[in-house]
Structures are given as structure tokens and as C-alpha cells.
Tab-separated table of C-alpha atoms in Angstrom:
chain	number	residue	atom	x	y	z
A	1346	MET	CA	0.000	0.000	0.000
A	1347	GLY	CA	2.803	2.372	0.863
A	1348	ASP	CA	4.335	2.501	-2.658
A	1349	LYS	CA	1.108	3.481	-4.421
A	1350	PRO	CA	0.385	7.180	-4.962
A	1351	MET	CA	-2.877	8.195	-3.287
A	1352	ALA	CA	-3.676	10.975	-5.717
A	1353	SER	CA	-2.152	13.200	-8.358
A	1354	PRO	CA	0.350	15.786	-7.027
A	1355	ASP	CA	-2.248	18.560	-7.254
A	1356	THR	CA	-4.999	16.904	-5.240
A	1357	VAL	CA	-5.715	15.828	-1.697
A	1358	ILE	CA	-8.003	12.928	-0.799
A	1359	ILE	CA	-10.740	13.502	1.774
A	1360	VAL	CA	-12.354	10.573	3.552
A	1361	PRO	CA	-15.238	12.068	5.572
A	1362	GLU	CA	-16.154	10.812	9.017
A	1363	ALA	CA	-19.518	9.611	7.668
A	1364	GLU	CA	-17.790	7.153	5.309
A	1365	ILE	CA	-15.561	5.426	7.882
A	1366	ALA	CA	-18.215	2.983	9.151
A	1367	GLY	CA	-18.580	1.578	5.647
A	1368	LEU	CA	-14.840	1.224	5.158
A	1369	ILE	CA	-13.208	-0.044	8.354
A	1370	THR	CA	-14.421	-3.087	10.264
A	1371	ALA	CA	-13.166	-4.263	13.642
A	1372	GLU	CA	-11.271	-7.024	11.822
A	1373	ILE	CA	-9.527	-4.586	9.482
A	1374	ALA	CA	-8.598	-2.353	12.416
A	1375	PHE	CA	-7.245	-5.355	14.335
A	1376	ASP	CA	-4.996	-6.429	11.463
A	1377	ALA	CA	-3.675	-2.903	10.959
A	1378	VAL	CA	-2.909	-2.363	14.648
A	1379	GLU	CA	-1.340	-5.799	15.090
A	1380	ALA	CA	0.966	-5.135	12.121
A	1381	THR	CA	1.826	-1.694	13.504
A	1382	PHE	CA	2.817	-3.042	16.923
A	1383	ALA	CA	4.984	-5.658	15.214
A	1384	ALA	CA	6.666	-3.013	13.026
A	1385	MET	CA	7.312	-0.819	16.075
A	1386	SER	CA	9.064	-3.686	17.818
A	1387	ARG	CA	11.196	-4.273	14.715
A	1388	ARG	CA	12.142	-0.559	14.899
A	1389	SER	CA	10.899	0.011	11.356
A	1390	ALA	CA	8.102	2.260	12.632
A	1391	TYR	CA	8.335	4.907	15.311
A	1392	ASN	CA	6.211	7.528	17.017
A	1393	PHE	CA	7.153	11.139	17.594
A	1394	PRO	CA	6.725	12.813	21.010
A	1395	VAL	CA	3.098	13.412	21.968
A	1396	ILE	CA	1.676	16.871	22.601
A	1397	ARG	CA	-1.412	16.785	24.808
A	1398	GLU	CA	-2.541	19.764	26.851
A	1399	ALA	CA	-5.547	21.188	28.658
A	1400	ILE	CA	-6.560	24.217	26.598
A	1401	GLY	CA	-8.346	26.060	29.404
A	1402	HIS	CA	-11.665	26.044	27.550
A	1403	ALA	CA	-14.608	23.594	27.670
A	1404	GLU	CA	-12.493	21.408	29.988
A	1405	ALA	CA	-10.929	20.038	26.816
A	1406	LEU	CA	-7.688	18.139	26.312
A	1407	TYR	CA	-6.154	18.752	22.894
A	1408	GLY	CA	-3.041	17.470	21.195
A	1409	PHE	CA	-1.141	15.764	18.396
A	1410	LYS	CA	0.086	12.209	17.885
A	1411	SER	CA	2.320	11.488	14.926
A	1412	GLY	CA	4.824	9.025	13.517
A	1413	PHE	CA	6.265	7.245	10.493
A	1414	ASP	CA	6.175	3.617	9.351
A	1415	ARG	CA	8.995	2.810	6.932
A	1416	GLU	CA	7.266	-0.395	5.857
A	1417	SER	CA	3.929	1.084	4.779
A	1418	LEU	CA	5.302	4.633	4.302
A	1419	ALA	CA	2.448	5.926	6.470
A	1420	LEU	CA	3.502	9.387	7.619
A	1421	GLY	CA	1.315	11.900	9.377
A	1422	LEU	CA	-0.477	12.948	12.516
A	1423	LYS	CA	-3.758	12.830	14.358
A	1424	SER	CA	-4.954	16.129	15.727
A	1425	GLY	CA	-7.745	16.286	18.262
A	1426	GLY	CA	-8.640	15.500	21.822
A	1427	TYR	CA	-11.307	15.029	24.449
A	1428	TRP	CA	-14.253	17.367	25.042
A	1429	PRO	CA	-16.165	16.025	28.090
A	1430	GLY	CA	-19.275	18.109	27.386
A	1431	ASN	CA	-19.834	16.812	23.875
A	1432	GLU	CA	-22.161	13.954	24.752
A	1433	ALA	CA	-24.744	16.458	25.990
A	1434	LYS	CA	-24.542	18.065	22.538
A	1435	GLY	CA	-25.107	14.787	20.737
A	1436	LEU	CA	-21.441	14.531	19.775
A	1437	THR	CA	-18.753	12.023	20.731
A	1438	ASN	CA	-16.396	13.291	23.417
A	1439	HIS	CA	-13.359	12.331	21.354
A	1440	GLN	CA	-12.880	14.517	18.273
A	1441	SER	CA	-10.009	14.051	15.827
A	1442	THR	CA	-8.790	14.198	12.251
A	1443	VAL	CA	-5.908	12.255	10.695
A	1444	ILE	CA	-3.651	14.003	8.174
A	1445	LEU	CA	-1.430	11.832	5.966
A	1446	PHE	CA	1.620	13.102	4.084
A	1447	ASP	CA	3.626	11.765	1.157
A	1448	ALA	CA	6.823	10.294	2.602
A	1449	ASP	CA	8.808	11.125	-0.546
A	1450	SER	CA	7.825	14.779	-0.952
A	1451	GLY	CA	6.156	15.934	2.263
A	1452	ARG	CA	2.991	16.963	0.398
A	1453	VAL	CA	-0.378	16.509	2.084
A	1454	LYS	CA	-1.969	13.335	0.721
A	1455	ALA	CA	-5.174	12.834	2.698
A	1456	LEU	CA	-7.480	14.102	5.434
A	1457	VAL	CA	-9.409	11.352	7.185
A	1458	GLY	CA	-12.184	11.619	9.777
A	1459	GLY	CA	-10.684	10.248	12.978
A	1460	ASN	CA	-13.509	9.841	15.498
A	1461	LEU	CA	-14.699	6.322	14.660
A	1462	LEU	CA	-11.157	5.339	13.677
A	1463	THR	CA	-9.990	6.252	17.191
A	1464	ALA	CA	-12.609	4.024	18.787
A	1465	LEU	CA	-11.833	1.151	16.419
A	1466	ARG	CA	-8.056	1.348	16.781
A	1467	THR	CA	-8.278	1.651	20.580
A	1468	ALA	CA	-10.492	-1.419	20.756
A	1469	ALA	CA	-8.175	-3.222	18.356
A	1470	ALA	CA	-5.205	-2.566	20.652
A	1471	SER	CA	-6.857	-4.185	23.674
A	1472	ALA	CA	-8.033	-7.040	21.451
A	1473	VAL	CA	-4.452	-7.634	20.305
A	1474	SER	CA	-3.373	-7.801	23.935
A	1475	ILE	CA	-6.164	-10.284	24.702
A	1476	LYS	CA	-5.163	-12.461	21.752
A	1477	TYR	CA	-1.574	-12.749	22.955
A	1478	LEU	CA	-1.822	-12.398	26.745
A	1479	ALA	CA	-5.220	-13.459	28.094
A	1480	PRO	CA	-5.812	-16.933	29.553
A	1481	LYS	CA	-6.758	-19.281	26.721
A	1482	ASP	CA	-9.871	-20.497	28.525
A	1483	ALA	CA	-11.060	-17.035	29.640
A	1484	LYS	CA	-14.816	-17.144	30.221
A	1485	VAL	CA	-15.692	-13.931	32.078
A	1486	LEU	CA	-15.076	-10.470	30.609
A	1487	GLY	CA	-15.032	-7.579	33.076
A	1488	MET	CA	-15.674	-4.023	31.908
A	1489	ILE	CA	-14.784	-0.903	33.899
A	1490	GLY	CA	-16.340	2.130	32.241
A	1491	ALA	CA	-19.480	2.475	30.138
A	1492	GLY	CA	-18.675	5.436	27.927
A	1493	HIS	CA	-18.821	5.642	24.143
A	1494	GLN	CA	-15.747	3.478	23.546
A	1495	SER	CA	-16.800	0.672	25.885
A	1496	ALA	CA	-19.061	-0.941	23.288
A	1497	PHE	CA	-16.224	-1.067	20.754
A	1498	GLN	CA	-13.961	-2.592	23.392
A	1499	MET	CA	-16.445	-5.331	24.244
A	1500	ARG	CA	-17.143	-6.238	20.622
A	1501	ALA	CA	-13.435	-6.482	19.789
A	1502	ALA	CA	-12.653	-8.504	22.918
A	1503	ALA	CA	-15.439	-10.990	22.161
A	1504	GLN	CA	-13.681	-11.934	18.916
A	1505	GLN	CA	-10.591	-13.112	20.794
A	1506	ARG	CA	-11.970	-15.495	23.429
A	1507	SER	CA	-15.124	-17.584	23.939
A	1508	PHE	CA	-16.537	-15.494	26.755
A	1509	GLU	CA	-19.637	-16.868	28.448
A	1510	ARG	CA	-20.703	-13.696	30.247
A	1511	VAL	CA	-19.847	-10.043	30.822
A	1512	ILE	CA	-19.747	-8.224	34.143
A	1513	GLY	CA	-19.333	-4.484	34.525
A	1514	TRP	CA	-18.960	-1.475	36.785
A	1515	ASN	CA	-19.252	2.251	36.127
A	1516	TYR	CA	-19.111	5.405	38.247
A	1517	HIS	CA	-22.569	6.247	36.935
A	1518	PRO	CA	-24.641	3.029	37.100
A	1519	GLU	CA	-27.352	4.482	34.855
A	1520	MET	CA	-24.900	4.234	31.945
A	1521	LEU	CA	-24.451	0.477	32.330
A	1522	SER	CA	-27.285	-0.056	29.858
A	1523	ARG	CA	-24.711	0.496	27.106
A	1524	LEU	CA	-22.754	-2.515	28.328
A	1525	ALA	CA	-25.904	-4.585	28.809
A	1526	ASN	CA	-27.146	-3.785	25.306
A	1527	THR	CA	-23.778	-4.550	23.724
A	1528	ALA	CA	-23.517	-7.848	25.590
A	1529	ALA	CA	-27.033	-8.760	24.425
A	1530	GLU	CA	-26.011	-7.936	20.858
A	1531	LEU	CA	-23.173	-10.456	21.295
A	1532	GLY	CA	-25.492	-13.048	22.816
A	1533	LEU	CA	-23.900	-12.802	26.247
A	1534	PRO	CA	-25.545	-12.268	29.643
A	1535	PHE	CA	-24.535	-9.126	31.513
A	1536	GLU	CA	-24.460	-8.360	35.224
A	1537	SER	CA	-23.638	-5.190	37.133
A	1538	VAL	CA	-21.212	-6.055	39.940
A	1539	SER	CA	-19.046	-4.438	42.605
A	1540	LEU	CA	-15.356	-3.826	41.922
A	1541	ASN	CA	-14.523	-6.532	44.459
A	1542	GLU	CA	-16.543	-9.104	42.534
A	1543	LEU	CA	-15.254	-7.886	39.193
A	1544	GLY	CA	-11.618	-8.208	40.274
A	1545	GLN	CA	-12.163	-11.664	41.751
A	1546	THR	CA	-14.306	-13.091	38.955
A	1547	ALA	CA	-13.207	-11.680	35.607
A	1548	ASP	CA	-10.576	-13.533	33.572
A	1549	VAL	CA	-10.085	-10.449	31.383
A	1550	ILE	CA	-10.665	-6.886	32.554
A	1551	ILE	CA	-10.826	-3.864	30.262
A	1552	SER	CA	-10.740	-0.420	31.866
A	1553	ILE	CA	-11.780	2.400	29.563
A	1554	THR	CA	-12.339	5.538	31.628
A	1555	SER	CA	-10.964	9.062	31.938
A	1556	SER	CA	-10.156	8.665	35.640
A	1557	PHE	CA	-7.410	10.560	37.449
A	1558	GLU	CA	-7.598	8.265	40.490
A	1559	PRO	CA	-7.199	4.480	40.715
A	1560	ILE	CA	-10.511	2.681	40.360
A	1561	LEU	CA	-9.441	-0.962	40.590
A	1562	LEU	CA	-7.366	-1.718	43.689
A	1563	ASP	CA	-4.593	-4.278	44.054
A	1564	ARG	CA	-6.401	-6.237	46.774
A	1565	GLN	CA	-9.446	-6.617	44.520
A	1566	VAL	CA	-7.656	-8.560	41.761
A	1567	THR	CA	-7.045	-12.266	42.285
A	1568	GLY	CA	-5.922	-15.081	40.028
A	1569	GLY	CA	-4.368	-15.136	36.571
A	1570	THR	CA	-6.241	-12.166	35.175
A	1571	HIS	CA	-5.357	-10.134	32.102
A	1572	ILE	CA	-6.042	-6.412	32.493
A	1573	ALA	CA	-6.087	-4.021	29.536
A	1574	CYS	CA	-5.820	-0.439	30.793
A	1575	MET	CA	-7.067	1.612	27.850
A	1576	GLY	CA	-8.074	4.966	29.307
A	1577	THR	CA	-4.827	6.418	30.639
A	1578	ASP	CA	-3.245	8.544	27.915
A	1579	THR	CA	-2.402	11.776	29.742
A	1580	LYS	CA	-0.071	12.743	32.572
A	1581	GLY	CA	-1.944	12.335	35.853
A	1582	LYS	CA	-4.601	9.893	34.655
A	1583	GLN	CA	-4.848	6.552	36.475
A	1584	GLU	CA	-7.272	3.619	36.335
A	1585	VAL	CA	-5.674	0.909	38.491
A	1586	GLU	CA	-3.635	0.953	41.681
A	1587	ALA	CA	0.135	0.908	41.170
A	1588	GLY	CA	0.411	-2.281	43.224
A	1589	ILE	CA	-1.299	-4.186	40.408
A	1590	LEU	CA	1.505	-3.309	38.018
A	1591	GLU	CA	4.074	-4.042	40.736
A	1592	ARG	CA	3.149	-7.741	40.777
A	1593	ALA	CA	2.090	-8.102	37.128
A	1594	THR	CA	3.958	-8.883	33.954
A	1595	VAL	CA	3.510	-5.564	32.158
A	1596	PHE	CA	3.224	-4.949	28.421
A	1597	THR	CA	2.535	-1.782	26.465
A	1598	ASP	CA	2.285	-0.335	22.993
A	1599	GLU	CA	5.289	1.974	23.529
A	1600	VAL	CA	7.446	2.114	26.655
A	1601	ALA	CA	8.229	5.848	26.361
A	1602	GLN	CA	4.525	6.712	26.473
A	1603	SER	CA	3.764	4.080	29.089
A	1604	ILE	CA	6.107	5.642	31.661
A	1605	SER	CA	5.214	9.253	30.859
A	1606	ILE	CA	1.477	9.389	30.073
A	1607	GLY	CA	0.315	5.787	30.426
A	1608	GLU	CA	-0.885	3.668	33.327
A	1609	ALA	CA	2.689	2.761	34.272
A	1610	GLN	CA	3.615	6.392	35.011
A	1611	HIS	CA	2.488	6.058	38.631
A	1612	ALA	CA	4.066	2.681	39.350
A	1613	VAL	CA	7.370	3.833	37.849
A	1614	ALA	CA	7.319	7.177	39.684
A	1615	SER	CA	6.674	5.446	43.022
A	1616	GLY	CA	9.437	2.909	42.477
A	1617	LYS	CA	7.032	-0.045	42.342
A	1618	LEU	CA	7.860	-0.829	38.714
A	1619	ALA	CA	11.180	-0.570	36.904
A	1620	GLU	CA	11.045	0.617	33.310
A	1621	SER	CA	13.078	-2.449	32.352
A	1622	ARG	CA	10.153	-4.661	33.417
A	1623	ILE	CA	7.834	-3.190	30.770
A	1624	SER	CA	7.781	-5.074	27.463
A	1625	GLU	CA	6.355	-4.114	24.092
A	1626	ILE	CA	3.351	-6.099	22.911
A	1627	GLY	CA	5.073	-6.117	19.521
A	1628	SER	CA	7.827	-8.318	20.941
A	1629	VAL	CA	5.193	-10.952	21.770
A	1630	ILE	CA	3.642	-10.667	18.295
A	1631	ASN	CA	7.095	-11.112	16.708
A	1632	GLY	CA	7.931	-14.093	18.919
A	1633	ASP	CA	10.721	-12.340	20.809
A	1634	HIS	CA	8.862	-12.507	24.140
A	1635	ALA	CA	6.975	-15.532	25.453
A	1636	GLY	CA	4.085	-13.426	26.781
A	1637	ARG	CA	1.935	-15.152	29.393
A	1638	GLN	CA	3.774	-18.149	30.825
A	1639	SER	CA	1.284	-19.602	33.328
A	1640	ASP	CA	-2.437	-19.669	34.070
A	1641	SER	CA	-1.849	-17.979	37.425
A	1642	GLU	CA	0.176	-15.079	35.996
A	1643	LEU	CA	-1.263	-11.568	36.237
A	1644	THR	CA	-0.693	-9.622	33.010
A	1645	VAL	CA	-1.329	-5.971	32.266
A	1646	PHE	CA	-1.436	-4.196	28.923
A	1647	ASP	CA	-0.887	-0.449	29.200
A	1648	GLY	CA	-2.622	0.814	26.067
A	1649	THR	CA	-1.514	4.435	25.834
A	1650	GLY	CA	-2.617	4.882	22.209
A	1651	VAL	CA	0.145	5.672	19.743
A	1652	GLY	CA	-0.019	7.845	16.647
A	1653	LEU	CA	1.032	4.961	14.427
A	1654	GLN	CA	-2.241	3.179	15.244
A	1655	ASP	CA	-4.180	6.118	13.830
A	1656	LEU	CA	-1.969	6.368	10.766
A	1657	ALA	CA	-2.294	2.641	10.083
A	1658	VAL	CA	-6.095	2.550	10.073
A	1659	ALA	CA	-6.342	5.873	8.221
A	1660	HIS	CA	-3.902	4.606	5.575
A	1661	VAL	CA	-6.084	1.542	5.013
A	1662	ALA	CA	-9.244	3.671	5.020
A	1663	VAL	CA	-7.889	5.794	2.182
A	1664	ASP	CA	-7.043	2.746	0.062
A	1665	ILE	CA	-10.472	1.180	0.603
A	1666	ALA	CA	-12.222	4.507	-0.012
A	1667	LYS	CA	-10.478	4.758	-3.361
A	1668	GLN	CA	-11.425	1.194	-4.255
A	1669	LYS	CA	-15.078	1.833	-3.351
A	1670	GLY	CA	-15.192	5.187	-5.108
A	1671	VAL	CA	-16.100	7.204	-2.011
A	1672	ALA	CA	-12.814	9.107	-1.686
A	1673	GLN	CA	-13.231	12.795	-2.449
A	1674	GLU	CA	-10.412	14.588	-4.265
A	1675	ILE	CA	-9.892	18.338	-4.053
A	1676	SER	CA	-7.266	20.645	-5.502
A	1677	PHE	CA	-4.779	21.828	-2.942
């Protein structure tokens, strides 16, 4: 895909947000993200430093994630952030656009709606971690958080293991209907439970919140659980107690982000976790790390969300949009 020109030198391709649902499936997103993590571990793809700041307006967090993949030649950035008041306006809280550039000339090649892509690539990342790290016979999926992205997370997770039921917890119990409805869509029973029960019962736990304080405590998690922490992507955020990472085998998308803006930032800062104990999920995909080694092992995936994930799915979206004739071209 990377050696094919996207458009003539005088045009830019636009893939509107409204077209993404017809172009990118959960399976396509999974394949793109899995390949990206593998390329990162081979050091043929790399992310640039993240910029993410509170703008002092609408309680919004805004920033840029960018990178370059020498294998696919995907070069660009995702610009956007989190607006907590958007749901009341009928909008998704996460708003973003992906901009792709030509790696040979630096010209703008494409603008791609990034809202649905963000949800799909985030869910794909946790699904990749479940594929490689979760207990093979995992039967109970635990969900912490019931926001917009939680449904994508559950659907993607369900493709990786034969779960028999879903249990969930949310700060605002009235929102748990989203989890119940998604579980029903998947043909799975759902139950609202306490954090104690969730930590003791779930074989796989996905946390997808915007919390700045630990929700799941170390004493609440027992057994060989796999935990995918998918909400911590900013300095100060935290979803699980640092003691969980202290006794877990920890994996991440990118170590530099994990220790600075990811879930591991707190465990590393407190001395509970050495940076050297954090492994890339790409090393497991490539066969350089054994991953989970026993049924009783506690594993954690710190999914910080890297720019290369966005570029990968956007790159594929452009190719499919061209094939389906829904890519718009404008002079630029």
C-alpha cells in the first residue's frame, strides 16, 4: 500500500467521518494495529513525542500524535482530543482528524475523519493484547467504564476469546445499559457487579475511563487475570492501583509513552515498577517474548494509544475509499 500514490500531485483525498463505518471493520482495524505493533518492535516504525494539553476552555484536552512507518510509508499525525461536554450536545467526546503526508515529498496526501477510527483502533489494541496475553480459557469479561468506547472494546474482545458472560462497573450506574445492550447484541448475559466481585471473577478486565484516580485496587484482583488499561493517555490519569503493576507482567504499545502518560507512570514514579520490566506487545507478536507463561500469571497491557495506530487505520481507510469510489479529491 505504501508505494502506491494516493492521488495526483495537485490533489488531496478527503475521507469524511460519515464514510468510515462503511470502510473499516473491527477485523480490518485489528490487522492494521497488530501489524503496527509488530513493526514498532522491529524498529521500522516509530512515534514522535506526543503533545497533549488542557486548553483552558470547555475542559478540553487537545493534542497531536504522529509518527512514520517505513514499511507502509504511512507518515502523518492525528490532531484532536477530548471534550467532556460533547455527549450532551449529541457529539462524541473524542474529536479528531488524521492528516497523511507523502513520505517522498512531504505533500499533504489525505485528510481522514478520525472519530470512529480512534474508537476502532483503541479497541483493536486491547483485542491484540487479549489475543496474545489473556488466559486461553477465559470465560468472564469484566468491563470498567461504560462510555462511548466501551461498546467497541467489548465487541473487539469478544472476537478473541469464547466469553460466556460479561460483568461491569461504572461510576454512573445508569450508563451500564450500554454494556448490557452490547452484551445482548453479542449473545452474552450481563451483570452489574461491585469492583470486588469484578476483580475476583473476571478472567479479562478492560478499563476504559478518563479517571485521574485508581478505580481498581490491588487487593481486589485475584488469580491469573489479564487487564487491559485503555483509558490512561495523559499525565496524571490513572485507572488501576500501582500495586497491580508491581506484581504483574507488564506490556505496552510503547514504553516511552507508558512511563510518561500511560498507566505505568504512577508505578514507575513510586518505584514499584522498573522501566526495564515493561515489554512491548510487539515483541510478543514477533515471537521475541513468550508473553503469558502460566495460568496464574497476572498480566497488564498499558494501552496508551500511539499515533502509528491512527496512521495505520487511516492509511487503510484511504485505500479502501479509493477502491469503493467514495474518496473525495480536491485541488490543494
